[in-house]
PDB file of C-alpha atoms in Angstrom:
ATOM      1  CA  MET A   1      85.727 107.555 176.077  1.00 88.00           C
ATOM      2  CA  PRO A   2      87.671 110.345 174.327  1.00 93.00           C
ATOM      3  CA  HIS A   3      90.553 112.137 176.037  1.00 95.00           C
ATOM      4  CA  SER A   4      91.893 115.597 175.348  1.00 97.00           C
ATOM      5  CA  VAL A   5      95.396 115.481 173.878  1.00 98.00           C
ATOM      6  CA  THR A   6      97.499 118.584 173.373  1.00 98.00           C
ATOM      7  CA  LEU A   7     100.667 118.402 171.297  1.00 98.00           C
ATOM      8  CA  THR A   8     102.879 121.115 169.927  1.00 98.00           C
ATOM      9  CA  VAL A   9     103.131 119.971 166.323  1.00 98.00           C
ATOM     10  CA  ASN A  10     105.658 121.744 164.120  1.00 98.00           C
ATOM     11  CA  GLY A  11     105.617 124.688 166.510  1.00 97.00           C
ATOM     12  CA  ARG A  12     101.837 124.990 166.798  1.00 97.00           C
ATOM     13  CA  ALA A  13      99.752 123.811 169.773  1.00 98.00           C
ATOM     14  CA  ARG A  14      97.052 121.389 168.681  1.00 97.00           C
ATOM     15  CA  THR A  15      94.368 119.952 170.970  1.00 97.00           C
ATOM     16  CA  LEU A  16      91.981 117.192 169.959  1.00 97.00           C
ATOM     17  CA  GLU A  17      89.617 114.807 171.666  1.00 97.00           C
ATOM     18  CA  VAL A  18      90.690 111.285 170.726  1.00 97.00           C
ATOM     19  CA  GLU A  19      90.060 107.732 171.809  1.00 97.00           C
ATOM     20  CA  THR A  20      92.818 106.185 173.914  1.00 97.00           C
ATOM     21  CA  SER A  21      93.546 103.684 171.125  1.00 97.00           C
ATOM     22  CA  VAL A  22      94.561 106.363 168.562  1.00 98.00           C
ATOM     23  CA  THR A  23      98.240 106.108 167.685  1.00 98.00           C
ATOM     24  CA  LEU A  24     100.406 109.175 167.292  1.00 98.00           C
ATOM     25  CA  LEU A  25     100.639 108.260 163.602  1.00 98.00           C
ATOM     26  CA  ASP A  26      96.873 108.367 163.169  1.00 98.00           C
ATOM     27  CA  PHE A  27      96.608 111.554 165.260  1.00 98.00           C
ATOM     28  CA  LEU A  28      99.103 113.314 162.984  1.00 98.00           C
ATOM     29  CA  HIS A  29      98.060 111.851 159.633  1.00 98.00           C
ATOM     30  CA  ASP A  30      94.334 111.316 159.926  1.00 97.00           C
ATOM     31  CA  LYS A  31      93.287 113.885 162.524  1.00 97.00           C
ATOM     32  CA  LEU A  32      95.674 116.744 161.632  1.00 98.00           C
ATOM     33  CA  GLY A  33      96.089 115.986 157.913  1.00 97.00           C
ATOM     34  CA  LEU A  34      99.888 115.854 157.994  1.00 97.00           C
ATOM     35  CA  THR A  35     100.315 113.527 155.052  1.00 96.00           C
ATOM     36  CA  GLY A  36     104.108 113.468 155.283  1.00 95.00           C
ATOM     37  CA  VAL A  37     103.738 110.961 158.116  1.00 96.00           C
ATOM     38  CA  LYS A  38     103.368 107.637 156.335  1.00 96.00           C
ATOM     39  CA  LYS A  39     101.841 104.367 157.453  1.00 96.00           C
ATOM     40  CA  GLY A  40     104.100 101.662 156.114  1.00 94.00           C
ATOM     41  CA  CYS A  41     104.036  98.431 158.067  1.00 94.00           C
ATOM     42  CA  ASP A  42     102.112  99.683 161.151  1.00 94.00           C
ATOM     43  CA  HIS A  43     104.389  97.435 163.269  1.00 96.00           C
ATOM     44  CA  GLY A  44     107.464  99.650 163.795  1.00 94.00           C
ATOM     45  CA  GLN A  45     109.610  97.732 161.356  1.00 95.00           C
ATOM     46  CA  CYS A  46     109.946 100.059 158.342  1.00 96.00           C
ATOM     47  CA  GLY A  47     110.455 103.577 159.744  1.00 97.00           C
ATOM     48  CA  ALA A  48     108.070 105.294 157.317  1.00 97.00           C
ATOM     49  CA  CYS A  49     106.220 106.833 160.267  1.00 98.00           C
ATOM     50  CA  THR A  50     109.316 108.248 161.998  1.00 98.00           C
ATOM     51  CA  VAL A  51     108.784 111.641 163.628  1.00 98.00           C
ATOM     52  CA  LEU A  52     110.646 113.598 166.274  1.00 98.00           C
ATOM     53  CA  VAL A  53     109.143 113.753 169.760  1.00 98.00           C
ATOM     54  CA  ASN A  54     110.942 116.240 171.958  1.00 98.00           C
ATOM     55  CA  GLY A  55     113.795 116.014 169.445  1.00 96.00           C
ATOM     56  CA  GLU A  56     114.136 112.225 169.553  1.00 97.00           C
ATOM     57  CA  ARG A  57     113.111 109.975 166.686  1.00 96.00           C
ATOM     58  CA  ILE A  58     110.350 107.489 167.259  1.00 97.00           C
ATOM     59  CA  ASN A  59     108.089 105.260 165.199  1.00 98.00           C
ATOM     60  CA  SER A  60     104.768 107.042 165.574  1.00 98.00           C
ATOM     61  CA  CYS A  61     102.830 103.846 164.852  1.00 98.00           C
ATOM     62  CA  LEU A  62     104.106 102.326 168.109  1.00 98.00           C
ATOM     63  CA  THR A  63     102.979 104.994 170.554  1.00 98.00           C
ATOM     64  CA  LEU A  64      99.558 106.229 171.533  1.00 98.00           C
ATOM     65  CA  ALA A  65      98.730 109.911 171.178  1.00 98.00           C
ATOM     66  CA  VAL A  66      97.547 110.095 174.801  1.00 98.00           C
ATOM     67  CA  MET A  67     100.960 108.850 175.957  1.00 97.00           C
ATOM     68  CA  ARG A  68     102.606 111.855 174.280  1.00 98.00           C
ATOM     69  CA  ASN A  69     100.238 114.486 175.699  1.00 98.00           C
ATOM     70  CA  GLY A  70     102.157 117.746 176.166  1.00 98.00           C
ATOM     71  CA  ALA A  71     105.048 116.707 173.910  1.00 98.00           C
ATOM     72  CA  SER A  72     106.608 118.635 171.059  1.00 98.00           C
ATOM     73  CA  VAL A  73     106.354 116.761 167.749  1.00 98.00           C
ATOM     74  CA  THR A  74     108.177 117.553 164.531  1.00 98.00           C
ATOM     75  CA  THR A  75     107.125 115.938 161.281  1.00 98.00           C
ATOM     76  CA  VAL A  76     108.763 116.338 157.887  1.00 97.00           C
ATOM     77  CA  GLU A  77     106.445 119.306 157.306  1.00 97.00           C
ATOM     78  CA  GLY A  78     108.144 121.062 160.223  1.00 97.00           C
ATOM     79  CA  LEU A  79     111.754 120.655 159.082  1.00 97.00           C
ATOM     80  CA  ALA A  80     111.794 123.486 156.533  1.00 95.00           C
ATOM     81  CA  LYS A  81     111.679 127.103 157.628  1.00 93.00           C
ATOM     82  CA  GLY A  82     109.005 128.638 155.438  1.00 91.00           C
ATOM     83  CA  ASN A  83     110.119 128.275 151.822  1.00 92.00           C
ATOM     84  CA  GLU A  84     113.713 127.517 152.847  1.00 96.00           C
ATOM     85  CA  LEU A  85     114.437 123.800 152.770  1.00 97.00           C
ATOM     86  CA  HIS A  86     116.170 122.158 155.688  1.00 97.00           C
ATOM     87  CA  PRO A  87     119.785 121.207 154.818  1.00 97.00           C
ATOM     88  CA  LEU A  88     118.824 117.526 154.893  1.00 97.00           C
ATOM     89  CA  GLN A  89     115.971 118.123 152.454  1.00 97.00           C
ATOM     90  CA  GLN A  90     118.312 120.033 150.145  1.00 97.00           C
ATOM     91  CA  ALA A  91     120.931 117.281 150.346  1.00 97.00           C
ATOM     92  CA  PHE A  92     118.311 114.635 149.504  1.00 97.00           C
ATOM     93  CA  ILE A  93     117.444 116.582 146.361  1.00 96.00           C
ATOM     94  CA  GLU A  94     121.071 117.179 145.376  1.00 96.00           C
ATOM     95  CA  ARG A  95     122.048 113.537 146.002  1.00 96.00           C
ATOM     96  CA  ASP A  96     118.896 112.103 144.368  1.00 95.00           C
ATOM     97  CA  ALA A  97     118.207 110.312 147.664  1.00 95.00           C
ATOM     98  CA  PHE A  98     114.662 109.294 146.850  1.00 88.00           C
ATOM     99  CA  GLN A  99     112.826 107.555 144.090  1.00 89.00           C
ATOM    100  CA  CYS A 100     109.185 106.938 144.887  1.00 92.00           C
ATOM    101  CA  GLY A 101     109.465 109.217 147.939  1.00 92.00           C
ATOM    102  CA  TYR A 102     107.278 107.152 150.257  1.00 95.00           C
ATOM    103  CA  CYS A 103     110.016 106.559 152.833  1.00 96.00           C
ATOM    104  CA  THR A 104     111.589 110.015 152.469  1.00 97.00           C
ATOM    105  CA  PRO A 105     109.718 111.799 155.307  1.00 97.00           C
ATOM    106  CA  GLY A 106     110.670 109.071 157.783  1.00 97.00           C
ATOM    107  CA  GLN A 107     114.238 109.010 156.477  1.00 97.00           C
ATOM    108  CA  LEU A 108     114.535 112.785 156.917  1.00 98.00           C
ATOM    109  CA  CYS A 109     113.105 112.759 160.445  1.00 98.00           C
ATOM    110  CA  SER A 110     115.307 109.828 161.409  1.00 97.00           C
ATOM    111  CA  ALA A 111     118.377 111.611 160.042  1.00 96.00           C
ATOM    112  CA  GLN A 112     117.540 114.780 161.975  1.00 96.00           C
ATOM    113  CA  GLY A 113     116.961 112.691 165.091  1.00 96.00           C
ATOM    114  CA  LEU A 114     120.311 110.944 164.902  1.00 94.00           C
ATOM    115  CA  MET A 115     121.967 114.326 164.438  1.00 94.00           C
ATOM    116  CA  ASN A 116     120.079 115.649 167.495  1.00 94.00           C
ATOM    117  CA  GLU A 117     121.264 112.620 169.453  1.00 91.00           C
ATOM    118  CA  GLY A 118     124.889 113.407 168.564  1.00 89.00           C
ATOM    119  CA  HIS A 119     125.607 109.913 167.284  1.00 79.00           C
ATOM    120  CA  ALA A 120     126.345 110.743 163.637  1.00 78.00           C
ATOM    121  CA  ARG A 121     130.135 110.858 163.860  1.00 85.00           C
ATOM    122  CA  THR A 122     131.144 108.506 161.037  1.00 90.00           C
ATOM    123  CA  ARG A 123     129.673 107.099 157.840  1.00 93.00           C
ATOM    124  CA  GLU A 124     129.457 103.664 159.490  1.00 94.00           C
ATOM    125  CA  GLU A 125     127.562 105.065 162.495  1.00 92.00           C
ATOM    126  CA  VAL A 126     125.104 106.860 160.228  1.00 94.00           C
ATOM    127  CA  ARG A 127     124.549 103.662 158.215  1.00 94.00           C
ATOM    128  CA  GLU A 128     123.847 101.666 161.378  1.00 95.00           C
ATOM    129  CA  LEU A 129     121.633 104.337 162.955  1.00 93.00           C
ATOM    130  CA  MET A 130     119.543 104.683 159.770  1.00 95.00           C
ATOM    131  CA  SER A 131     119.097 100.902 159.419  1.00 94.00           C
ATOM    132  CA  GLY A 132     115.604 101.050 160.928  1.00 94.00           C
ATOM    133  CA  ASN A 133     114.356 103.062 157.952  1.00 96.00           C
ATOM    134  CA  LEU A 134     113.656 100.904 154.928  1.00 96.00           C
ATOM    135  CA  CYS A 135     113.649 102.086 151.326  1.00 95.00           C
ATOM    136  CA  ARG A 136     111.826  99.742 148.999  1.00 93.00           C
ATOM    137  CA  CYS A 137     113.392 101.446 145.976  1.00 92.00           C
ATOM    138  CA  GLY A 138     116.921 100.810 147.221  1.00 92.00           C
ATOM    139  CA  ALA A 139     118.205 104.401 147.344  1.00 94.00           C
ATOM    140  CA  TYR A 140     120.349 103.591 150.375  1.00 95.00           C
ATOM    141  CA  VAL A 141     123.653 104.814 148.939  1.00 96.00           C
ATOM    142  CA  GLN A 142     122.200 108.200 147.999  1.00 97.00           C
ATOM    143  CA  ILE A 143     120.360 108.502 151.344  1.00 97.00           C
ATOM    144  CA  LEU A 144     123.548 107.682 153.233  1.00 96.00           C
ATOM    145  CA  ASP A 145     125.539 110.179 151.129  1.00 97.00           C
ATOM    146  CA  ALA A 146     123.008 112.943 151.832  1.00 97.00           C
ATOM    147  CA  VAL A 147     122.819 112.295 155.569  1.00 96.00           C
ATOM    148  CA  VAL A 148     126.571 111.939 155.970  1.00 95.00           C
ATOM    149  CA  GLU A 149     127.137 115.158 154.030  1.00 94.00           C
ATOM    150  CA  VAL A 150     124.886 117.181 156.334  1.00 95.00           C
ATOM    151  CA  ALA A 151     125.635 115.385 159.614  1.00 91.00           C
ATOM    152  CA  LEU A 152     129.391 115.552 159.267  1.00 84.00           C
ATOM    153  CA  ALA A 153     129.308 119.130 157.969  1.00 82.00           C
ATOM    154  CA  GLU A 154     127.261 120.083 161.052  1.00 73.00           C
ATOM    155  CA  ARG A 155     129.991 118.556 163.205  1.00 65.00           C
ATOM    156  CA  GLY A 156     132.684 120.399 161.228  1.00 67.00           C
ATOM    157  CA  GLN A 157     134.136 117.196 159.780  1.00 61.00           C
ATOM    158  CA  GLN A 158     133.820 118.087 156.097  1.00 54.00           C
TER     159      GLN A 158
END
């Protein structure tokens, strides 16, 4: 039996009737067409599906849409402000922090989440906190450089 789910997604209220078994990942990707949210492992192990829910990073494949009813969700599509890239997005470009790009949306949302959480104080902390986001191409050094650049600059440490 379908249930009504209302989420504020990237600043816009969205209401859909969905089955209780629909994950937040499938709600965002399949129902709303937000293709930046990627299905990687579908088991919460790769981080490709990372989004922000009420500012905190989560693996959207591990939560049901109905459980997040009323929440505010930010996907990679919601990071930029119009045509102006988010500082993390700009740093990823400048640092060549992606190759195939499949993991990039999850990496960006995870990076923004750890900054929101206030835990990105050192390079080592950023490395540890980003360890749940896998990059099959091995762009870890560039990803770390980009995140550290923005996170530490935000904290006034650069």
